[in-house]
mmCIF file with all atom_site columns, C-alpha atoms in Angstrom:
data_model
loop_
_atom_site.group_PDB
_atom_site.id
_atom_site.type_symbol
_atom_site.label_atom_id
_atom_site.label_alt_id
_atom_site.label_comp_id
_atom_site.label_asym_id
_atom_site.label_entity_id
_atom_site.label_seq_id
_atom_site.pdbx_PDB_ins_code
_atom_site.Cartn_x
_atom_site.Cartn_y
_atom_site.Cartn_z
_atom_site.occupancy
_atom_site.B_iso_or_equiv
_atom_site.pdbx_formal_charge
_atom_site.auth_seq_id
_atom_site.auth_comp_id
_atom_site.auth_asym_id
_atom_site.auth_atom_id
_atom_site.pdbx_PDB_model_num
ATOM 1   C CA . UNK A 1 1   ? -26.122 10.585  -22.309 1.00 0.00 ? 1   UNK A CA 1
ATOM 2   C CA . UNK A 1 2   ? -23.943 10.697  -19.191 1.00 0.00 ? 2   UNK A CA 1
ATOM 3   C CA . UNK A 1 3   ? -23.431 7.472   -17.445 1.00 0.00 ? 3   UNK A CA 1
ATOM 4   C CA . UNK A 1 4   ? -23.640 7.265   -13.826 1.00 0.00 ? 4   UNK A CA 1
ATOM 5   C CA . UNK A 1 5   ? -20.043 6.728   -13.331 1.00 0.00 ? 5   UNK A CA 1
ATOM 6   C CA . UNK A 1 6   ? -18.808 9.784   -15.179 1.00 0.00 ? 6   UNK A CA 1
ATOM 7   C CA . UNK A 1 7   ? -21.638 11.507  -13.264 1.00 0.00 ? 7   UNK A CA 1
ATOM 8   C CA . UNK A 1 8   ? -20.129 10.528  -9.886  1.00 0.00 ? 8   UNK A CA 1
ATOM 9   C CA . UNK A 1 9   ? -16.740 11.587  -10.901 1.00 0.00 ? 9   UNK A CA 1
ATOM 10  C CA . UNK A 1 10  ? -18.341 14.609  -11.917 1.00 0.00 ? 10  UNK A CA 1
ATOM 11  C CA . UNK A 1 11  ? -19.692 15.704  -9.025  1.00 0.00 ? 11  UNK A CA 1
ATOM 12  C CA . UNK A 1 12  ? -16.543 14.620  -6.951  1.00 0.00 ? 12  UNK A CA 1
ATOM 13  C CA . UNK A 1 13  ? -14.975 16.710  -9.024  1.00 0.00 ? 13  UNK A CA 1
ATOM 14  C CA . UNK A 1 14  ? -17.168 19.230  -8.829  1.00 0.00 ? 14  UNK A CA 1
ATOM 15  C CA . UNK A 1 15  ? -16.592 19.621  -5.023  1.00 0.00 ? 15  UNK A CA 1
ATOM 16  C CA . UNK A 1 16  ? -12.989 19.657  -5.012  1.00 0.00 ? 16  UNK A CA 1
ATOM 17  C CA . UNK A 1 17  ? -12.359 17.665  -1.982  1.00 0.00 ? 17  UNK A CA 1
ATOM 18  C CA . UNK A 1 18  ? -9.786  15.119  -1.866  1.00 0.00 ? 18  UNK A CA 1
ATOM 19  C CA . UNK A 1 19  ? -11.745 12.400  0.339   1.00 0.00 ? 19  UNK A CA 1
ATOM 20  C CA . UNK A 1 20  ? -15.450 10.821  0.472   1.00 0.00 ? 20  UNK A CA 1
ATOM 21  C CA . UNK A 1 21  ? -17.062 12.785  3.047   1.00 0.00 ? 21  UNK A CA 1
ATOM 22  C CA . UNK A 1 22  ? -20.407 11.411  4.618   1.00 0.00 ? 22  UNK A CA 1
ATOM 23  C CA . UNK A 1 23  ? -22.364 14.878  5.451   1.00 0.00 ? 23  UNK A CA 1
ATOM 24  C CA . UNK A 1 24  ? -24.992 12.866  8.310   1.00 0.00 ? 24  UNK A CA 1
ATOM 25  C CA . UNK A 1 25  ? -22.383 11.015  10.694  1.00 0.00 ? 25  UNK A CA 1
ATOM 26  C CA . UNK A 1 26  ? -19.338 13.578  9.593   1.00 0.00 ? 26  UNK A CA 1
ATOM 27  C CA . UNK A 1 27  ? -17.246 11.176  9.153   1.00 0.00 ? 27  UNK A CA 1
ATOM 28  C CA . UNK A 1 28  ? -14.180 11.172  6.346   1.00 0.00 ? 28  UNK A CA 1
ATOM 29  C CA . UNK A 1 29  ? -12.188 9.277   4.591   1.00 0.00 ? 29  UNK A CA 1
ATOM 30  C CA . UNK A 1 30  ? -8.819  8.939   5.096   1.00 0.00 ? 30  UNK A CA 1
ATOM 31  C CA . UNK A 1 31  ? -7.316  9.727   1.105   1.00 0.00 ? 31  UNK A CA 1
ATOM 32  C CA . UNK A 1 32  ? -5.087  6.630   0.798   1.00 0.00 ? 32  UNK A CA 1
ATOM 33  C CA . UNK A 1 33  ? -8.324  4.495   1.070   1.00 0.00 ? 33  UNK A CA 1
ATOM 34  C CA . UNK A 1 34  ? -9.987  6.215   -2.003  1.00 0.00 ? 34  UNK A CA 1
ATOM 35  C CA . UNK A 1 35  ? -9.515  4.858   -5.057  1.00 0.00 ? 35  UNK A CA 1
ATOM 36  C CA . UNK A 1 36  ? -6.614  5.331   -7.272  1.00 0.00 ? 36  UNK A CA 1
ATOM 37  C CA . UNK A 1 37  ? -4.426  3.703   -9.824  1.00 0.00 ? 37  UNK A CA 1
ATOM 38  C CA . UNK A 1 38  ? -1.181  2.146   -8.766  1.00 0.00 ? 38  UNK A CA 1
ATOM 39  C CA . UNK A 1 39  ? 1.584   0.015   -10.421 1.00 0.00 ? 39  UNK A CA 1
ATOM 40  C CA . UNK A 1 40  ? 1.746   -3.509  -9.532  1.00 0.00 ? 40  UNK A CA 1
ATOM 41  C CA . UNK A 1 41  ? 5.138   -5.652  -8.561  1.00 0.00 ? 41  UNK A CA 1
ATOM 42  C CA . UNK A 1 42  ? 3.835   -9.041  -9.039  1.00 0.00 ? 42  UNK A CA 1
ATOM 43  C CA . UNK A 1 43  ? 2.049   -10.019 -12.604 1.00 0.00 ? 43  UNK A CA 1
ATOM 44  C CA . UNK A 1 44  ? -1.260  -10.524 -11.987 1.00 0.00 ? 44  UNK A CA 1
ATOM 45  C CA . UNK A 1 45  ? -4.198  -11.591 -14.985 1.00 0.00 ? 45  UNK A CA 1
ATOM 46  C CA . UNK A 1 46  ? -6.466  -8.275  -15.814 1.00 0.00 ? 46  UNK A CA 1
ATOM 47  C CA . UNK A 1 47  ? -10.003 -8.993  -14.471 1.00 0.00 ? 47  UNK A CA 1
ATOM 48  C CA . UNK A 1 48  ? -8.432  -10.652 -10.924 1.00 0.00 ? 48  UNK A CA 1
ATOM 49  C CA . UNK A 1 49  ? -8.900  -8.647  -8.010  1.00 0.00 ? 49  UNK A CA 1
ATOM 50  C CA . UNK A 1 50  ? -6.203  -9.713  -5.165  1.00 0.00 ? 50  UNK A CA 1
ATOM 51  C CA . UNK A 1 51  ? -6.952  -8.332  -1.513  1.00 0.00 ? 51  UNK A CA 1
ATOM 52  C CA . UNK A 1 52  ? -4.023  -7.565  1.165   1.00 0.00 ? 52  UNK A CA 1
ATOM 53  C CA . UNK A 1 53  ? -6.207  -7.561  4.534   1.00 0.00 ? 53  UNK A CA 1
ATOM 54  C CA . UNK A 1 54  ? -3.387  -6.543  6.357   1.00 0.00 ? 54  UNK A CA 1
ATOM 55  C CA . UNK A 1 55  ? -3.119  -3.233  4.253   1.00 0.00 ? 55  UNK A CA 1
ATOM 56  C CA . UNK A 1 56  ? -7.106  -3.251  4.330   1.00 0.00 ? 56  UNK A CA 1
ATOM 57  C CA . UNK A 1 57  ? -6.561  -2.739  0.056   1.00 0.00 ? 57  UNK A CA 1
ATOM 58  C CA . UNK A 1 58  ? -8.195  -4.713  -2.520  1.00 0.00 ? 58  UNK A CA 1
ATOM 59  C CA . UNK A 1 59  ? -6.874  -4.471  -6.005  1.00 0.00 ? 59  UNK A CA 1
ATOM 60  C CA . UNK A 1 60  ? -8.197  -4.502  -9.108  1.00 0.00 ? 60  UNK A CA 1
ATOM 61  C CA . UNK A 1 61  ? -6.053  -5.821  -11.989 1.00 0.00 ? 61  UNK A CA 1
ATOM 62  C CA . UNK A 1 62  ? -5.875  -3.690  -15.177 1.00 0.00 ? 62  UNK A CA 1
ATOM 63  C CA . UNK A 1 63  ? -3.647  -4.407  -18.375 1.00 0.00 ? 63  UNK A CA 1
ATOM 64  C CA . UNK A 1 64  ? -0.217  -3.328  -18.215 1.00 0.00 ? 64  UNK A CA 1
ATOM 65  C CA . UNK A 1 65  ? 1.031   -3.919  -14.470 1.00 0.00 ? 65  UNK A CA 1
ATOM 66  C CA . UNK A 1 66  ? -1.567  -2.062  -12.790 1.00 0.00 ? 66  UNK A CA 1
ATOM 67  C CA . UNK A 1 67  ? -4.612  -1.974  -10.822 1.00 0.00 ? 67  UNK A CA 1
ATOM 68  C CA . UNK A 1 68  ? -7.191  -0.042  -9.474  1.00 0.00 ? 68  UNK A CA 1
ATOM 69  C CA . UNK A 1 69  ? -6.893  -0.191  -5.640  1.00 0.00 ? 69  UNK A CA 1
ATOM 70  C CA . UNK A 1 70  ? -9.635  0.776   -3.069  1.00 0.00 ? 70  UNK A CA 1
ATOM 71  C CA . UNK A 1 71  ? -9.719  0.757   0.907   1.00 0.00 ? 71  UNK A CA 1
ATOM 72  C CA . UNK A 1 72  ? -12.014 -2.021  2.627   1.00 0.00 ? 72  UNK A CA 1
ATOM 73  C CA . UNK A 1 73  ? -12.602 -2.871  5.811   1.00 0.00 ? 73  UNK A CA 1
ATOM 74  C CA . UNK A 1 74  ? -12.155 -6.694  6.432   1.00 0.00 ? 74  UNK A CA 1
ATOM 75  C CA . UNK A 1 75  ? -13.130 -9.598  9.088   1.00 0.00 ? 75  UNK A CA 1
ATOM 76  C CA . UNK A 1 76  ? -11.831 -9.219  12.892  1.00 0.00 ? 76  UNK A CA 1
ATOM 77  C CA . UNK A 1 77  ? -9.458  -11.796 13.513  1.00 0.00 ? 77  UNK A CA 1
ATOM 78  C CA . UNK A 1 78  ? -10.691 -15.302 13.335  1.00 0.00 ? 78  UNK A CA 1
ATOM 79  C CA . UNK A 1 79  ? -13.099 -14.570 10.882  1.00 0.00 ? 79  UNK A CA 1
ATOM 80  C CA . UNK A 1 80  ? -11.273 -13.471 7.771   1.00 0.00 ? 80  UNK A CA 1
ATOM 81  C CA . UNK A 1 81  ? -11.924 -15.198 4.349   1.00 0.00 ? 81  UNK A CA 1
ATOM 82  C CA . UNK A 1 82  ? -8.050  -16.283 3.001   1.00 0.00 ? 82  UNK A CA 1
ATOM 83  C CA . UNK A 1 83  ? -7.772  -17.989 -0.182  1.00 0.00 ? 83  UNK A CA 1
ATOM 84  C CA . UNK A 1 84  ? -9.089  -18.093 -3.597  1.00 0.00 ? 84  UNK A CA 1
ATOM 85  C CA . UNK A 1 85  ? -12.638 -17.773 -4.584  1.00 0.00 ? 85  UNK A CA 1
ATOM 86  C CA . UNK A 1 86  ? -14.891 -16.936 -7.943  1.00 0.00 ? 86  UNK A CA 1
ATOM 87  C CA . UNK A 1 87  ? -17.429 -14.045 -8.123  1.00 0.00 ? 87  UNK A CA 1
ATOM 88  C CA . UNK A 1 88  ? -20.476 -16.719 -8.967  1.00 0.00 ? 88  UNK A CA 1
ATOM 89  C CA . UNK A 1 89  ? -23.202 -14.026 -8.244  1.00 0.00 ? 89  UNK A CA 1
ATOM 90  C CA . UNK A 1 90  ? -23.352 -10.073 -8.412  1.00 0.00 ? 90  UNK A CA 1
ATOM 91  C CA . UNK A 1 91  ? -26.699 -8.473  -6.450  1.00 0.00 ? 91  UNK A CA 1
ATOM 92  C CA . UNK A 1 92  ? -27.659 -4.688  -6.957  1.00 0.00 ? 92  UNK A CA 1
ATOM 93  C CA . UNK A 1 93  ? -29.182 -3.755  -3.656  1.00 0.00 ? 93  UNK A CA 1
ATOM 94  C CA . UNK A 1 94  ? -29.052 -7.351  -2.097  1.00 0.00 ? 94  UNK A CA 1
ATOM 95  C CA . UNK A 1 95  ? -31.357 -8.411  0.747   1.00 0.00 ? 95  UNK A CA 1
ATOM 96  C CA . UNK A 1 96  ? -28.964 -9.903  3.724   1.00 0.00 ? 96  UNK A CA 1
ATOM 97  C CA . UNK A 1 97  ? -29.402 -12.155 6.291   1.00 0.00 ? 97  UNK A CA 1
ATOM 98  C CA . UNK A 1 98  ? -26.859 -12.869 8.504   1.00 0.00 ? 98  UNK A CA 1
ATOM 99  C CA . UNK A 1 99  ? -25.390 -16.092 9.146   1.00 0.00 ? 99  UNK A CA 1
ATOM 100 C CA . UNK A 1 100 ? -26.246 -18.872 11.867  1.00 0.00 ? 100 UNK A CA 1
ATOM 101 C CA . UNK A 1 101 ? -22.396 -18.133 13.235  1.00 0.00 ? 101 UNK A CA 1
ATOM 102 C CA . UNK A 1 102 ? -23.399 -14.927 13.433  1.00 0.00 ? 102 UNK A CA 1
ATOM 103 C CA . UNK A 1 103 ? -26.868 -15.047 15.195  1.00 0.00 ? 103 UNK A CA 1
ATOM 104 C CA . UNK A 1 104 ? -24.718 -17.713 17.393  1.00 0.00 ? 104 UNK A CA 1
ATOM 105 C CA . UNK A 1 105 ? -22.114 -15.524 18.458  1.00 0.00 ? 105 UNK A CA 1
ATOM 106 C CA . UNK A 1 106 ? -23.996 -12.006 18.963  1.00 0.00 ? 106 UNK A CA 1
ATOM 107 C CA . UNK A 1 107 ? -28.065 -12.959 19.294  1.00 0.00 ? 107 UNK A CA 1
ATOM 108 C CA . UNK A 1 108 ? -28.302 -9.713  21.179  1.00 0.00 ? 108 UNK A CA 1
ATOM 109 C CA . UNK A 1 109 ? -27.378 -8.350  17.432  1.00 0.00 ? 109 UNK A CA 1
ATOM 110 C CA . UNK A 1 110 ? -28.581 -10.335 15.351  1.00 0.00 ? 110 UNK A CA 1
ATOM 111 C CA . UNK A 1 111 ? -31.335 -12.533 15.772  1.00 0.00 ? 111 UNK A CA 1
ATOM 112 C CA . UNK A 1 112 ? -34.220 -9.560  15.148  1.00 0.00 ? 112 UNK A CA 1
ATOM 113 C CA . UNK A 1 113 ? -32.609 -9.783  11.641  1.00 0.00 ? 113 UNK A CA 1
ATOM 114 C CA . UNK A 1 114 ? -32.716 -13.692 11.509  1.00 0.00 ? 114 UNK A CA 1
ATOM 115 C CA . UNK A 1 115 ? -35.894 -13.458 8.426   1.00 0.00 ? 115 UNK A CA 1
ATOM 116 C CA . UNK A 1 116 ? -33.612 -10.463 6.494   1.00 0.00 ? 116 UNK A CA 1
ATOM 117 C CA . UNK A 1 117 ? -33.219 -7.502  5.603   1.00 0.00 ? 117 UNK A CA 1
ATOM 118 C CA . UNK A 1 118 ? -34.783 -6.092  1.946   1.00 0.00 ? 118 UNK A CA 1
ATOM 119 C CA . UNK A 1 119 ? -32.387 -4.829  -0.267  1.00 0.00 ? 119 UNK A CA 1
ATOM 120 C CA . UNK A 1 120 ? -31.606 -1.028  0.192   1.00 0.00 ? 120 UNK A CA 1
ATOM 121 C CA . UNK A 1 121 ? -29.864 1.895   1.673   1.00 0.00 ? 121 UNK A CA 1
ATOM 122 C CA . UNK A 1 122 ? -30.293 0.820   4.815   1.00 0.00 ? 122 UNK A CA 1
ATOM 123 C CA . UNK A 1 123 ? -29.327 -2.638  4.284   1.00 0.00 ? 123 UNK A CA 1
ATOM 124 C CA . UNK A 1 124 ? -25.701 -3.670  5.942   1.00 0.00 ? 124 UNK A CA 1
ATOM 125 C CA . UNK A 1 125 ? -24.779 -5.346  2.363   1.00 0.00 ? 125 UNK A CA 1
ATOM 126 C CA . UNK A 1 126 ? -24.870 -2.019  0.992   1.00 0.00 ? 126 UNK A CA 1
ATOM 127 C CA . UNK A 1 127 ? -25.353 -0.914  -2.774  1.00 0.00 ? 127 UNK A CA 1
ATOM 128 C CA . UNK A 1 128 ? -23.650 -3.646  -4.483  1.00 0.00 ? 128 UNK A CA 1
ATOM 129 C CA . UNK A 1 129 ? -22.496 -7.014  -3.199  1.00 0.00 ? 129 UNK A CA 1
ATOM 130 C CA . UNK A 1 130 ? -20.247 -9.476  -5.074  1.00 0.00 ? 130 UNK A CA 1
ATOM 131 C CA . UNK A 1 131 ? -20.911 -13.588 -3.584  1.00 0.00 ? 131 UNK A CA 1
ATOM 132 C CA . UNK A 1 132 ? -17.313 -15.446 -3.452  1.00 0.00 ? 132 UNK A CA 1
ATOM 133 C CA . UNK A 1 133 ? -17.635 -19.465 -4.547  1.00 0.00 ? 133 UNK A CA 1
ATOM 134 C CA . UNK A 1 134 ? -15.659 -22.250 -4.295  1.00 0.00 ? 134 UNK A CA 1
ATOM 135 C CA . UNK A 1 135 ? -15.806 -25.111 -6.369  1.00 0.00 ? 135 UNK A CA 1
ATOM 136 C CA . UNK A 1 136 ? -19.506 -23.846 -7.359  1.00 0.00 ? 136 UNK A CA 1
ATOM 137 C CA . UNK A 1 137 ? -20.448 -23.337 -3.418  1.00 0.00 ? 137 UNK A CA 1
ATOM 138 C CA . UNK A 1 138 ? -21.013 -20.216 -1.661  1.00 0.00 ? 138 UNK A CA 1
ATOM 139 C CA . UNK A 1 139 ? -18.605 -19.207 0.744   1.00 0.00 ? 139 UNK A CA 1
ATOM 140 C CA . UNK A 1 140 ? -20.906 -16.235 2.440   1.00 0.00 ? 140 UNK A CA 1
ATOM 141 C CA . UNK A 1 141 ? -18.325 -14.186 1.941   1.00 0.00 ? 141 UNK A CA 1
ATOM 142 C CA . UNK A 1 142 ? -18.769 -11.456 -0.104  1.00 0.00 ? 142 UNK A CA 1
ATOM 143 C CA . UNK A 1 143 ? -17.025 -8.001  -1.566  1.00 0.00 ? 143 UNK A CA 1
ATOM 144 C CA . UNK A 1 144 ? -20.025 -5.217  -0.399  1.00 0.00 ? 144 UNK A CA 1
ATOM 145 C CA . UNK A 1 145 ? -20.814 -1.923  -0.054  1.00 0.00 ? 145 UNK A CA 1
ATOM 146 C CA . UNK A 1 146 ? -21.508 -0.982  3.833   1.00 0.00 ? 146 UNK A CA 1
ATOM 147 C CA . UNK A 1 147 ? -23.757 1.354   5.788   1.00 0.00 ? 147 UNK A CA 1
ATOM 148 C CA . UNK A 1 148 ? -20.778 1.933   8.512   1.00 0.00 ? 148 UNK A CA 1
ATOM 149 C CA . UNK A 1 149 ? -17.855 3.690   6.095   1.00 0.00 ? 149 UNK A CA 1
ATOM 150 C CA . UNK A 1 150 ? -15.865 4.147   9.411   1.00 0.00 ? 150 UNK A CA 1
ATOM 151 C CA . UNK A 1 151 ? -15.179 0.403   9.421   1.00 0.00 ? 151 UNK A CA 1
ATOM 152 C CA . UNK A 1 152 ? -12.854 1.039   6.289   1.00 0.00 ? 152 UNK A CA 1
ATOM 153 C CA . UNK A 1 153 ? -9.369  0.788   6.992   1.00 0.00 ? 153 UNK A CA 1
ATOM 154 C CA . UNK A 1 154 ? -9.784  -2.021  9.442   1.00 0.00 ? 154 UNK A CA 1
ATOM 155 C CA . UNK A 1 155 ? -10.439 -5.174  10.867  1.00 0.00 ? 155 UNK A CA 1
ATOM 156 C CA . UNK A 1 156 ? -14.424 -4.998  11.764  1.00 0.00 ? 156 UNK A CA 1
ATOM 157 C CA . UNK A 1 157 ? -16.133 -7.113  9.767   1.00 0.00 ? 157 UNK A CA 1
ATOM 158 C CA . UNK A 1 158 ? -17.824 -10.721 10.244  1.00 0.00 ? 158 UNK A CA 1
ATOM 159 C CA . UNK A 1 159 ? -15.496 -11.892 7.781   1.00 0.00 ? 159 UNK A CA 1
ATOM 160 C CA . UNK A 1 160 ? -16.522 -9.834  4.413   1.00 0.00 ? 160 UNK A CA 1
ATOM 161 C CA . UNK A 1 161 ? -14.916 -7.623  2.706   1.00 0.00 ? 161 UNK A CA 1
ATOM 162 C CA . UNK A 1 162 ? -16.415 -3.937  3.060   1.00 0.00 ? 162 UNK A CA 1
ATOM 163 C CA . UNK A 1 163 ? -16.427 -0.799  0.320   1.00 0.00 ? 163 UNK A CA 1
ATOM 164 C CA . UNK A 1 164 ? -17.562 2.456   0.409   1.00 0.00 ? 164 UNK A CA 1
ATOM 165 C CA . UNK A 1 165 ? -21.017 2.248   -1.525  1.00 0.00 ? 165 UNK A CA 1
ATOM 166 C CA . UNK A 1 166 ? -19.656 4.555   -4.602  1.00 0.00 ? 166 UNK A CA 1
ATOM 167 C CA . UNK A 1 167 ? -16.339 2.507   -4.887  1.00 0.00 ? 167 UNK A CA 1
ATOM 168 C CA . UNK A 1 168 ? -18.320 -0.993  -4.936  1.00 0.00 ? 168 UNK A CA 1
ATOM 169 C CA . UNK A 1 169 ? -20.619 0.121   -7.465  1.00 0.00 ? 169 UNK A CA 1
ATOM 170 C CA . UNK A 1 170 ? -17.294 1.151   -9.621  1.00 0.00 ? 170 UNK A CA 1
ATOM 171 C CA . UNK A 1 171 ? -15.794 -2.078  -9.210  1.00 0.00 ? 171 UNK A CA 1
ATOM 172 C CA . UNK A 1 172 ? -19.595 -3.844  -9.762  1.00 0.00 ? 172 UNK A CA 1
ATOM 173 C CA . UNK A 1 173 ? -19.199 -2.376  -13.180 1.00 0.00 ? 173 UNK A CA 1
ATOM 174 C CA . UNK A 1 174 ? -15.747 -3.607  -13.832 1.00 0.00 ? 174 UNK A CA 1
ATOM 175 C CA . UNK A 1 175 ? -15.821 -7.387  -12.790 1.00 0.00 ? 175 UNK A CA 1
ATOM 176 C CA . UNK A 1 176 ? -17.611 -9.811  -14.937 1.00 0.00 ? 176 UNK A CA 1
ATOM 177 C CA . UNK A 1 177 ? -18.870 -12.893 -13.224 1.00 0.00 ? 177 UNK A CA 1
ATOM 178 C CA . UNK A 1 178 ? -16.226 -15.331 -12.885 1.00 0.00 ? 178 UNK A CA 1
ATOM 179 C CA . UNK A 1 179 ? -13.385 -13.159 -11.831 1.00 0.00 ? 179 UNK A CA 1
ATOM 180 C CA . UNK A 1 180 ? -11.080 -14.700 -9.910  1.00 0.00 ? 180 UNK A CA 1
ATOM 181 C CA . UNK A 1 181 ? -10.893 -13.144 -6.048  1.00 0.00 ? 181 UNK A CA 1
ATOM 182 C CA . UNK A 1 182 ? -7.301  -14.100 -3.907  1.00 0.00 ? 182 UNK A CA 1
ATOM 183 C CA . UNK A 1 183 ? -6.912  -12.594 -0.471  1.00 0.00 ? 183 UNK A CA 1
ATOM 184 C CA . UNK A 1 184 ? -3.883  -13.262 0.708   1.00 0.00 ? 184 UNK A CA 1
#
């Protein structure tokens, strides 16, 4: 039986195009921010994944001085997550809510969401959504998929760190719990 990832690659494959394309809203992705394996300079432990928000990157560790490394968008200034954190919870289709902060800052936006959102396509968490923890408490920041794939590549978040849906369901299925998240 074919498993869904080799089914994905398949079909991207299949098409022959060198970027994620988004048919409804026409949008593209730029080609650096698809996923690809690169060499690393600094020795990281397999299983970490290390984010750059300047570069808008996250990275993967894999054996032998490499990584996976995807684009993500990341928080608008002010509201980044910088540090070191543990993936405590992973959530297939996850229901969201957003924050107090953010009702706070934009009710015009938020408060009609203020009960949450079911999990879902249409759900701003996305397909997949990884909860960062520190010292056993939730952060709300999380690594997610994202219903606006124009905000990869830059700063546009509320302080997560967006994916494409198909790349955070790729790197769902690579971290275990308790992988250790920097962003530097």
């Amino acid at each position: 039986m074919i498993s869904k990832r080799a089914f994905m690659a398949l079909g991207a494959a299949a098409l022959g195009t060198p970027s994620t394309t988004f048919a409804q809203s026409g949008f593209q992705l730029d080609p650096r921010f698809e996923p690809q394996v690169v060499p690393l300079r600094y020795p990281f432990q397999p299983g970490q994944i290390l984010v750059l928000p300047q570069a808008h990157y996250l990275y993967f560790v894999m054996p032998g001085n490499q990584a996976m490394r995807y684009g993500v968008g990341v928080g608008k200034a002010g509201l980044e997550f910088k540090g070191n954190a543990v993936i405590q919870r992973k959530a297939v289709w996850p229901d969201w809510r957003p924050t107090d902060e953010m009702i706070e800052r934009e009710p015009h936006k938020y408060e009609k969401y203020a009960d949450g959102v079911p999990g879902g396509p249409g759900n701003p968490l996305g397909a997949r959504a990884l909860y960062l923890y520190q010292n056993g408490i939730d952060t709300y920041f999380r690594i997610h998929g994202t219903t606006e794939p124009w905000s990869i590549g830059r700063s546009a978040s509320n302080g997560c760190i967006r994916m494409i849906d198909e790349h955070v369901i790729d790197l769902y299925e690579r971290v275990p719990r308790g992988s250790i998240v920097t962003v530097l």
